[in-house]
Tab-separated table of C-alpha atoms in Angstrom:
chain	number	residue	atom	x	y	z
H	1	UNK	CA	121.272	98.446	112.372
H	2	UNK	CA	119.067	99.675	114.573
H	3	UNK	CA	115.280	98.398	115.086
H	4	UNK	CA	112.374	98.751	116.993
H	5	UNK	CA	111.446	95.650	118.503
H	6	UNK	CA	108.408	94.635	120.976
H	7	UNK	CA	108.649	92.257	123.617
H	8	UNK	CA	105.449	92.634	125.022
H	9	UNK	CA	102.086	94.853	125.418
H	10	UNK	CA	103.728	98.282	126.177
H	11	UNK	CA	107.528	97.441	126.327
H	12	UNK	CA	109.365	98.746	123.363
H	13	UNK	CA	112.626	98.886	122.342
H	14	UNK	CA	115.500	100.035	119.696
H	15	UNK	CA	118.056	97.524	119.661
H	16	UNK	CA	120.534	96.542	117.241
H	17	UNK	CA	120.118	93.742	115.119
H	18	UNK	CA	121.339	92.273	111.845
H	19	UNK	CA	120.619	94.342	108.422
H	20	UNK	CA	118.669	92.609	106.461
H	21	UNK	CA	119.607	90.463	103.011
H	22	UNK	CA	118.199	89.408	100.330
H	23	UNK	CA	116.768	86.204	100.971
H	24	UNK	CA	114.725	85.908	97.432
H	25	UNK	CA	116.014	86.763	93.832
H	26	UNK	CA	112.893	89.196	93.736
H	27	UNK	CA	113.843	90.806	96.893
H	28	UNK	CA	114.918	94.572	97.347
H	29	UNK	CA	116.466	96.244	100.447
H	30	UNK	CA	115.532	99.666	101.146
H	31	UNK	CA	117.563	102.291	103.932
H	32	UNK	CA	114.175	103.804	104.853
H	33	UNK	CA	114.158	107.933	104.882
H	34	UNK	CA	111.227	107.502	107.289
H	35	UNK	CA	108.642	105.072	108.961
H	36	UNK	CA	105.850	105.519	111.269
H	37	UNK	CA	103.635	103.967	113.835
H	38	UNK	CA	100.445	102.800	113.197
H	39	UNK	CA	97.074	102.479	114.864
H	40	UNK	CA	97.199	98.679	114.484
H	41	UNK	CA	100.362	98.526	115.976
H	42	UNK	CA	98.638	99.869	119.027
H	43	UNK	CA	96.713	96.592	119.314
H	44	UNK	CA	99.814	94.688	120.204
H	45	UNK	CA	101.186	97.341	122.360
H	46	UNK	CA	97.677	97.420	124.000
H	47	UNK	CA	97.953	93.972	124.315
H	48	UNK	CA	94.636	93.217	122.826
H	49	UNK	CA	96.647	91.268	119.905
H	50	UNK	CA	99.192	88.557	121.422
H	51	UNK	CA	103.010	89.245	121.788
H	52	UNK	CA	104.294	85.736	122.218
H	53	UNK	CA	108.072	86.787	122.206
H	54	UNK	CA	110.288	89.731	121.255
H	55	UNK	CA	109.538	90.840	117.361
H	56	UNK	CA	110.257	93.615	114.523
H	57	UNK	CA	106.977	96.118	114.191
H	58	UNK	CA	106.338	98.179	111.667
H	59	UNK	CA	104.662	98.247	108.107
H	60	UNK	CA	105.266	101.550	106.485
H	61	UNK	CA	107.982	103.065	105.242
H	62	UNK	CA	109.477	105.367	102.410
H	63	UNK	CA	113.112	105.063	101.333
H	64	UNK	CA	116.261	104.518	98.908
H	65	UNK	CA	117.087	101.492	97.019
H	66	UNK	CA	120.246	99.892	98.393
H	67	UNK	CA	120.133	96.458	96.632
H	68	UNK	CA	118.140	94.189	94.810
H	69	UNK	CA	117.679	90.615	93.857
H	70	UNK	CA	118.360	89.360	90.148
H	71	UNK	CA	115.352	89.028	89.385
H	72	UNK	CA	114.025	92.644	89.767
H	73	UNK	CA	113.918	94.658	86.719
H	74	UNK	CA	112.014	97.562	87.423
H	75	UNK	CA	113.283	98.843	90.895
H	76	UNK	CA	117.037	99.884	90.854
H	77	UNK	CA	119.356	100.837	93.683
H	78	UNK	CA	119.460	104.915	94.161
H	79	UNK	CA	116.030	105.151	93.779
H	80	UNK	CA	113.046	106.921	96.259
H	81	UNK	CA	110.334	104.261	96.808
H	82	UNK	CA	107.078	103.564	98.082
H	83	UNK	CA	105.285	100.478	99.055
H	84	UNK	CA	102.722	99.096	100.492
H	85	UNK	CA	102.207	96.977	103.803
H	86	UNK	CA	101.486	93.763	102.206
H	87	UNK	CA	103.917	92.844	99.394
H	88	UNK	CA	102.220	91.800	95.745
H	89	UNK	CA	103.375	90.827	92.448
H	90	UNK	CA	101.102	92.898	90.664
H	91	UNK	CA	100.515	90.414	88.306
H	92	UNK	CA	98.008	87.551	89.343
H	93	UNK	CA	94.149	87.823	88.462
H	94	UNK	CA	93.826	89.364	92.125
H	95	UNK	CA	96.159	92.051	91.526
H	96	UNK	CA	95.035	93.081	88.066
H	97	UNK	CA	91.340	93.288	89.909
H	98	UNK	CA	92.694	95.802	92.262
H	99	UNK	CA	92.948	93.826	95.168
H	100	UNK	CA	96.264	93.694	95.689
H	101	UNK	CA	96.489	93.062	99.639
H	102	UNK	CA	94.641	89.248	98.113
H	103	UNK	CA	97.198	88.732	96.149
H	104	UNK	CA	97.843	85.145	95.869
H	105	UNK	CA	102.110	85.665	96.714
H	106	UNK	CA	101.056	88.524	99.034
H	107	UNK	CA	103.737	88.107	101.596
H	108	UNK	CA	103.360	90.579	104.724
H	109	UNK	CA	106.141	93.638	105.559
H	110	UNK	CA	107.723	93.579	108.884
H	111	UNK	CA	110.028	95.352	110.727
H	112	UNK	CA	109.776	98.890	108.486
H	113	UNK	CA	110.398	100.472	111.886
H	114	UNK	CA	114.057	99.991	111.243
H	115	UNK	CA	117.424	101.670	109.818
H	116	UNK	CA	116.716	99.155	107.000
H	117	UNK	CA	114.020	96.973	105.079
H	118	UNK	CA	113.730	94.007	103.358
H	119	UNK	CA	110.901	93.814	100.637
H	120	UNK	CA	109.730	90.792	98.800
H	121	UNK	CA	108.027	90.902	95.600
H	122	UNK	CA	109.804	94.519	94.711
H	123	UNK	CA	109.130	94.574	90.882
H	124	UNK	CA	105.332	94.652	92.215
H	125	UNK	CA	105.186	96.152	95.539
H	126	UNK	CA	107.317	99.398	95.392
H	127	UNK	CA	106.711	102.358	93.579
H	128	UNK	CA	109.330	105.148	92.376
H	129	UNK	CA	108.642	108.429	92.500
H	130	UNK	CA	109.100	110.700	89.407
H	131	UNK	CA	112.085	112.070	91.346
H	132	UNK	CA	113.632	112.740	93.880
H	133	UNK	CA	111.507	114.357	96.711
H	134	UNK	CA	111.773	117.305	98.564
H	135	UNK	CA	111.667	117.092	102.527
H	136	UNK	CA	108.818	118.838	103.169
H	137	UNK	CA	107.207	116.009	100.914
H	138	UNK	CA	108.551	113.040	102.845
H	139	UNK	CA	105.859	113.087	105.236
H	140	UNK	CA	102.728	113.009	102.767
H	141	UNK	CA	104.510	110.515	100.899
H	142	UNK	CA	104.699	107.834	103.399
H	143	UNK	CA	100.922	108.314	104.502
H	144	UNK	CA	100.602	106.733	101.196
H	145	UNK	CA	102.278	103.376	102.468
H	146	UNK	CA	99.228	103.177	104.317
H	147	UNK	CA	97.409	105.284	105.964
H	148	UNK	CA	96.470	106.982	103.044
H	149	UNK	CA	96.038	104.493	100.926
H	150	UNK	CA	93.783	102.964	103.546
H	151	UNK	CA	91.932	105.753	103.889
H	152	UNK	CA	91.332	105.956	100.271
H	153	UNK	CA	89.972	102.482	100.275
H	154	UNK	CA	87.594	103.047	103.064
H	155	UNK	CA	86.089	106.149	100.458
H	156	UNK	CA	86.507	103.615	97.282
H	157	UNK	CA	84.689	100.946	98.890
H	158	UNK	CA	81.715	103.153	100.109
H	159	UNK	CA	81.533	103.956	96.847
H	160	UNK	CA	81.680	108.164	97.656
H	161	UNK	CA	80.996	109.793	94.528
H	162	UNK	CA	80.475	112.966	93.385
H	163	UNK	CA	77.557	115.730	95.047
H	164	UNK	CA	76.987	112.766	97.703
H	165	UNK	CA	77.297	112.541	101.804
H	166	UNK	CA	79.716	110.623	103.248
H	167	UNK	CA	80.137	110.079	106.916
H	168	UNK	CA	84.071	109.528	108.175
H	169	UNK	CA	83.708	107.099	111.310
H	170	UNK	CA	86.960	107.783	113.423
H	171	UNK	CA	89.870	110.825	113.878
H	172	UNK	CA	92.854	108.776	113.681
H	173	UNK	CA	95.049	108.709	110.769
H	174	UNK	CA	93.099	106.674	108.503
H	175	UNK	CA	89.889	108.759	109.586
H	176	UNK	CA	91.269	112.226	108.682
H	177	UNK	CA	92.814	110.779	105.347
H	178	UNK	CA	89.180	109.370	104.806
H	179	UNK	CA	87.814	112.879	104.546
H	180	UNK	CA	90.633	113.799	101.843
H	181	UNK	CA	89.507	110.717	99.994
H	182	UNK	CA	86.346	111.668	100.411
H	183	UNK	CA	86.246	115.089	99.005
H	184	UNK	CA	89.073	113.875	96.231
H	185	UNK	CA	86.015	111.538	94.948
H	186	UNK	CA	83.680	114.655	94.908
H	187	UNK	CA	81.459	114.100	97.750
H	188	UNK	CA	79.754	117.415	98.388
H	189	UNK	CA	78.986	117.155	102.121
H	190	UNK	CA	81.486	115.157	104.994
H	191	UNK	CA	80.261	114.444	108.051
H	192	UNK	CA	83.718	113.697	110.694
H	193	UNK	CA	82.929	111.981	114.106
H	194	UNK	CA	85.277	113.426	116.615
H	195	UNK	CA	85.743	114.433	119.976
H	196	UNK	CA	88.879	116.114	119.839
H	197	UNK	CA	89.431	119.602	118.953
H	198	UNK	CA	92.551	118.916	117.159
H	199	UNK	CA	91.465	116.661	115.266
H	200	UNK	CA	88.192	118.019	114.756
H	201	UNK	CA	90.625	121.403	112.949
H	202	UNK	CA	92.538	118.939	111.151
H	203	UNK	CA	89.109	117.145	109.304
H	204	UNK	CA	87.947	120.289	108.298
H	205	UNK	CA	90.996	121.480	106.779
H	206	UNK	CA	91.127	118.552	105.444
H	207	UNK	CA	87.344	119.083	103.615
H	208	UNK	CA	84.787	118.210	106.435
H	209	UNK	CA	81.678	120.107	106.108
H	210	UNK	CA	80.411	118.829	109.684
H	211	UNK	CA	81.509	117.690	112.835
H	212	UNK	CA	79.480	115.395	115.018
H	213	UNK	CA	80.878	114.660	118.245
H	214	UNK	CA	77.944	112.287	119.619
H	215	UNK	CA	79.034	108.459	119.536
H	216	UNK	CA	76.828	105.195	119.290
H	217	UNK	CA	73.139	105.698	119.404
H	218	UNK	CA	73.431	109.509	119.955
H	219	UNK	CA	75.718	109.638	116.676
H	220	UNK	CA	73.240	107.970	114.661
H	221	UNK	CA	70.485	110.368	115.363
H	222	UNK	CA	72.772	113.491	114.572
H	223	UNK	CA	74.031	112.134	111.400
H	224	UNK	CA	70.195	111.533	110.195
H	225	UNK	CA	69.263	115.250	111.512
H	226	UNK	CA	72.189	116.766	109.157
H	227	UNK	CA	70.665	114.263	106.239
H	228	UNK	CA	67.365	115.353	106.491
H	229	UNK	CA	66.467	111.687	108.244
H	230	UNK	CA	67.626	109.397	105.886
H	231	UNK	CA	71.015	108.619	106.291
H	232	UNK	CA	74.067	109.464	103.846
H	233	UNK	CA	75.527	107.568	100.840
H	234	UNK	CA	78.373	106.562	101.778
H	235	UNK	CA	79.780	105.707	105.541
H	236	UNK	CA	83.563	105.075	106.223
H	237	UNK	CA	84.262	102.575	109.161
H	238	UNK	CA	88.001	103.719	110.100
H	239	UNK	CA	87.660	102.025	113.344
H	240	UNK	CA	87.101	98.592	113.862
H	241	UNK	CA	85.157	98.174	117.092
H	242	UNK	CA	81.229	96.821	117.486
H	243	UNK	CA	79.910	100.517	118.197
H	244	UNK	CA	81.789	101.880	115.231
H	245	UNK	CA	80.777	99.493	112.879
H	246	UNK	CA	76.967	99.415	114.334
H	247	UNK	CA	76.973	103.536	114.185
H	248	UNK	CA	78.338	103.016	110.144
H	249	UNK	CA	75.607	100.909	109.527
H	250	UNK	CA	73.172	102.787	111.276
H	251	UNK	CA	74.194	105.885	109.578
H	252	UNK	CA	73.907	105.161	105.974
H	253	UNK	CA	70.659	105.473	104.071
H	254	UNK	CA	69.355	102.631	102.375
H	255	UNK	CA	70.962	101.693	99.436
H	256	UNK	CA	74.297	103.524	100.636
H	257	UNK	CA	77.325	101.494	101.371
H	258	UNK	CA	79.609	100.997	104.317
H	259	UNK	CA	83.388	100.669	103.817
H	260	UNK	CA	85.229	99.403	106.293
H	261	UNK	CA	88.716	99.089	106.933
H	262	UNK	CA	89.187	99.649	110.770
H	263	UNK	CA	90.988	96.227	111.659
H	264	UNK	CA	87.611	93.996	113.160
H	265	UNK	CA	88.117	93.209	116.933
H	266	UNK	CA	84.745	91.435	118.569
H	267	UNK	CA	82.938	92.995	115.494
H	268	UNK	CA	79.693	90.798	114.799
H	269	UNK	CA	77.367	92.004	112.553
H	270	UNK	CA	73.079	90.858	112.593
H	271	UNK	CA	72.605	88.975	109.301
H	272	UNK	CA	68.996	89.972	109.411
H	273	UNK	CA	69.588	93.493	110.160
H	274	UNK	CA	71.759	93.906	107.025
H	275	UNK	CA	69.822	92.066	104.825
H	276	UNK	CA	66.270	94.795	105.619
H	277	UNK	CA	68.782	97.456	105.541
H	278	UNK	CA	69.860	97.395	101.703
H	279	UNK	CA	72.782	98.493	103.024
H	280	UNK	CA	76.140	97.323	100.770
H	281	UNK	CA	79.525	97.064	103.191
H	282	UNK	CA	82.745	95.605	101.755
H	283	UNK	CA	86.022	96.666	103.738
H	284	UNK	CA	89.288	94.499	103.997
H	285	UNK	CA	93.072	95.646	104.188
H	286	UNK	CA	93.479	98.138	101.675
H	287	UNK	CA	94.966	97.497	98.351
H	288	UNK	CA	97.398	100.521	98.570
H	289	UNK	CA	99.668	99.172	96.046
H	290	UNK	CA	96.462	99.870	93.528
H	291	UNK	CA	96.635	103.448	94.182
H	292	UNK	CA	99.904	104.321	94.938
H	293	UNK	CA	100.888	106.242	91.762
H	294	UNK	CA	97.363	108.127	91.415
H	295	UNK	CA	98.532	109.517	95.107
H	296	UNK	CA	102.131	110.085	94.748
H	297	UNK	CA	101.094	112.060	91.357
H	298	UNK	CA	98.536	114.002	93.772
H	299	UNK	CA	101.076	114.500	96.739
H	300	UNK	CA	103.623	115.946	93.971
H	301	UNK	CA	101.193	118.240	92.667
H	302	UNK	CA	100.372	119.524	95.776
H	303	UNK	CA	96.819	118.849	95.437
H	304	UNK	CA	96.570	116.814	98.743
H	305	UNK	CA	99.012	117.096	101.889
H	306	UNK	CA	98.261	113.875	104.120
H	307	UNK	CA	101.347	114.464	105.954
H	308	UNK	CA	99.828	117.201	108.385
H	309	UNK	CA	98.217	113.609	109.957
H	310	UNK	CA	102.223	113.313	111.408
H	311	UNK	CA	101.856	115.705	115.052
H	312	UNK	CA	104.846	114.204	116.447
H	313	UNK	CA	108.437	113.347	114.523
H	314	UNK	CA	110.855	111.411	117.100
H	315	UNK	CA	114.193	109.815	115.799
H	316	UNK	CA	113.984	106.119	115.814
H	317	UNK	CA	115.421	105.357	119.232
H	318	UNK	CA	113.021	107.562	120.865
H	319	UNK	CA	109.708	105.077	119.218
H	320	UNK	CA	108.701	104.296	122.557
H	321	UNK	CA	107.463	107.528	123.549
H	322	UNK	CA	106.067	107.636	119.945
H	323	UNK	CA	104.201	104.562	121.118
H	324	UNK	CA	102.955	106.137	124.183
H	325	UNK	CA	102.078	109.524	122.890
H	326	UNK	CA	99.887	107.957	120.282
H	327	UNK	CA	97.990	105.707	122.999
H	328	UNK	CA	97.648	107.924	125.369
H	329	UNK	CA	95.946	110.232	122.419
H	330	UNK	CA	98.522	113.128	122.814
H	331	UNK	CA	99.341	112.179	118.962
H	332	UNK	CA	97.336	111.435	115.893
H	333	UNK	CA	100.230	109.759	114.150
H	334	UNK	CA	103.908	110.024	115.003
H	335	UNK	CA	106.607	110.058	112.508
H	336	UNK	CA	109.623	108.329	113.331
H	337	UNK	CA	113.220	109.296	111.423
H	338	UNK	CA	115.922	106.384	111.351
């Protein structure tokens, strides 16, 4: 089949290598309909993570059933599927606690940006759909594999609720599905950071109210002016950096909460400074299996559309400029079809 493969910060390539089996009697094998790249794939490709030697990439995919191991029972070949990045019974304490991405057999997905994809756990981890899917639904559909889902999280885990403020920190992906969550959970006022005007369109279509375009220090001070100086309720950390997480913190009121789910690199956070804040933050990779079918029921109803996130669809062999498009900021999110 053919795969995407990194050898190192900025070289990738779609070779051929072997399809994969089942290696596990709980195992399922899916011929992905599409997959995507990531914003944390763009930390190996940056180089800021490690590439020790040439590996599969890629986390989220959408698909058919080809095969599965004897032990699945509730995933059968034929079938359009979902799943999540990190692969979960379902059934431990964790999972049935909602935090699926803890669960204690979570087994990471690798190498989704491929013809074909092996995923453990599949009586837990993937979710039908109620049928077959249209094409114009494809690309909303795998959002919810992660991004999505993610972005959900990040709203979830600030606690958003209805008639409050939430601030979305970041325009990527998970950002711009943050202000979907957002104004799913009923928050009456959004407040996106971004600089770029595409993006910027995209948030409010998406249920912004505001757009702040100041970063850092300068951020902070605009999001208290819109919030009549106090802050808002909820703040959604879709970054992962020390300014982003230091403008989330600085920008909700106390007693608000800070979700975070921007993967941490050199984040530190002042003990003392959150403990005077009253400021709640929880974060983590998001346990998309959780709300997988609440989405896919909200994707088929038309209710959201998380897809328009995808401004660039390649076919697989052309991931590389996929890659580059997306770090050189000429594309939010780009769609890749095997």
């Amino acid at each position: 089949m053919r795969a995407t493969i990194i050898h190192a910060p900025g070289d990738i390539r779609v070779e051929n290598a072997p399809e994969p089996k089942i290696t596990a009697s709980t195992d399922a094998v899916i011929r992905t309909v599409a997959t995507c790249v990531c914003g944390s794939d763009l930390w190996s490709y940056r180089g800021v993570l490690p590439v020790a030697q040439p590996q599969p990439i890629g986390h989220e995919y959408v698909g058919i059933v080809e095969e599965v191991g004897s032990d699945v029972s509730g995933i059968r070949p034929g079938q359009f599927v979902i799943g999540s990045f990190v692969a979960s019974d379902n059934t431990c304490p964790i999972c049935q606690a909602g935090y699926h991405t803890s669960c204690q057999h979570a087994q990471w997905v690798n190498g989704a940006q491929a013809e074909y994809v092996r995923v453990p756990l599949a009586d837990g981890t993937l979710v039908t759909t109620p049928e077959q899917p249209d094409e114009e639904l494809i690309p909303s559909l795998l959002t919810l594999s992660d991004v999505m889902g993610t972005g959900w999280y990040a709203a979830k885990a600030a606690e958003v609720k209805p008639g409050s403020t939430a601030v979305v920190v970041g325009d990527g992906a998970v950002g711009l599905s943050g202000v979907i969550a957002a104004k799913e959970l009923g928050a009456e006022r959004i407040i996106a950071m971004s600089r770029h005007e595409s993006r910027q369109k995209l948030a409010l279509e998406f249920g912004a109210t505001d757009i702040v375009t100041e970063r850092g220090a300068e951020g902070v001070v605009r999001v208290k002016e819109l919030t009549n100086g106090i802050g808002a309720d909820s703040v959604l950390e879709c970054v992962g950096t020390q300014e982003s997480m230091h403008q989330g913190l600085q920008s909700a009121l106390p007693g608000g909460n800070v979700g975070f789910v921007g993967f941490p690199h050199g984040t530190q956070i002042d003990g003392q400074e959150l403990f005077f804040s009253h400021v709640g933050l929880r974060g983590g990779p998001a346990p998309v299996r959780a709300y997988l079918p609440g989405l896919i029921d909200r994707v088929f109803s038309g209710r959201i559309n998380p897809g328009k996130v995808f401004d660039l669809t390649l076919p697989l062999d052309e991931a590389a400029e996929g890659y580059k498009a997306m770090d050189e900021r000429r594309a939010i999110k780009t769609l890749l079809r095997p």
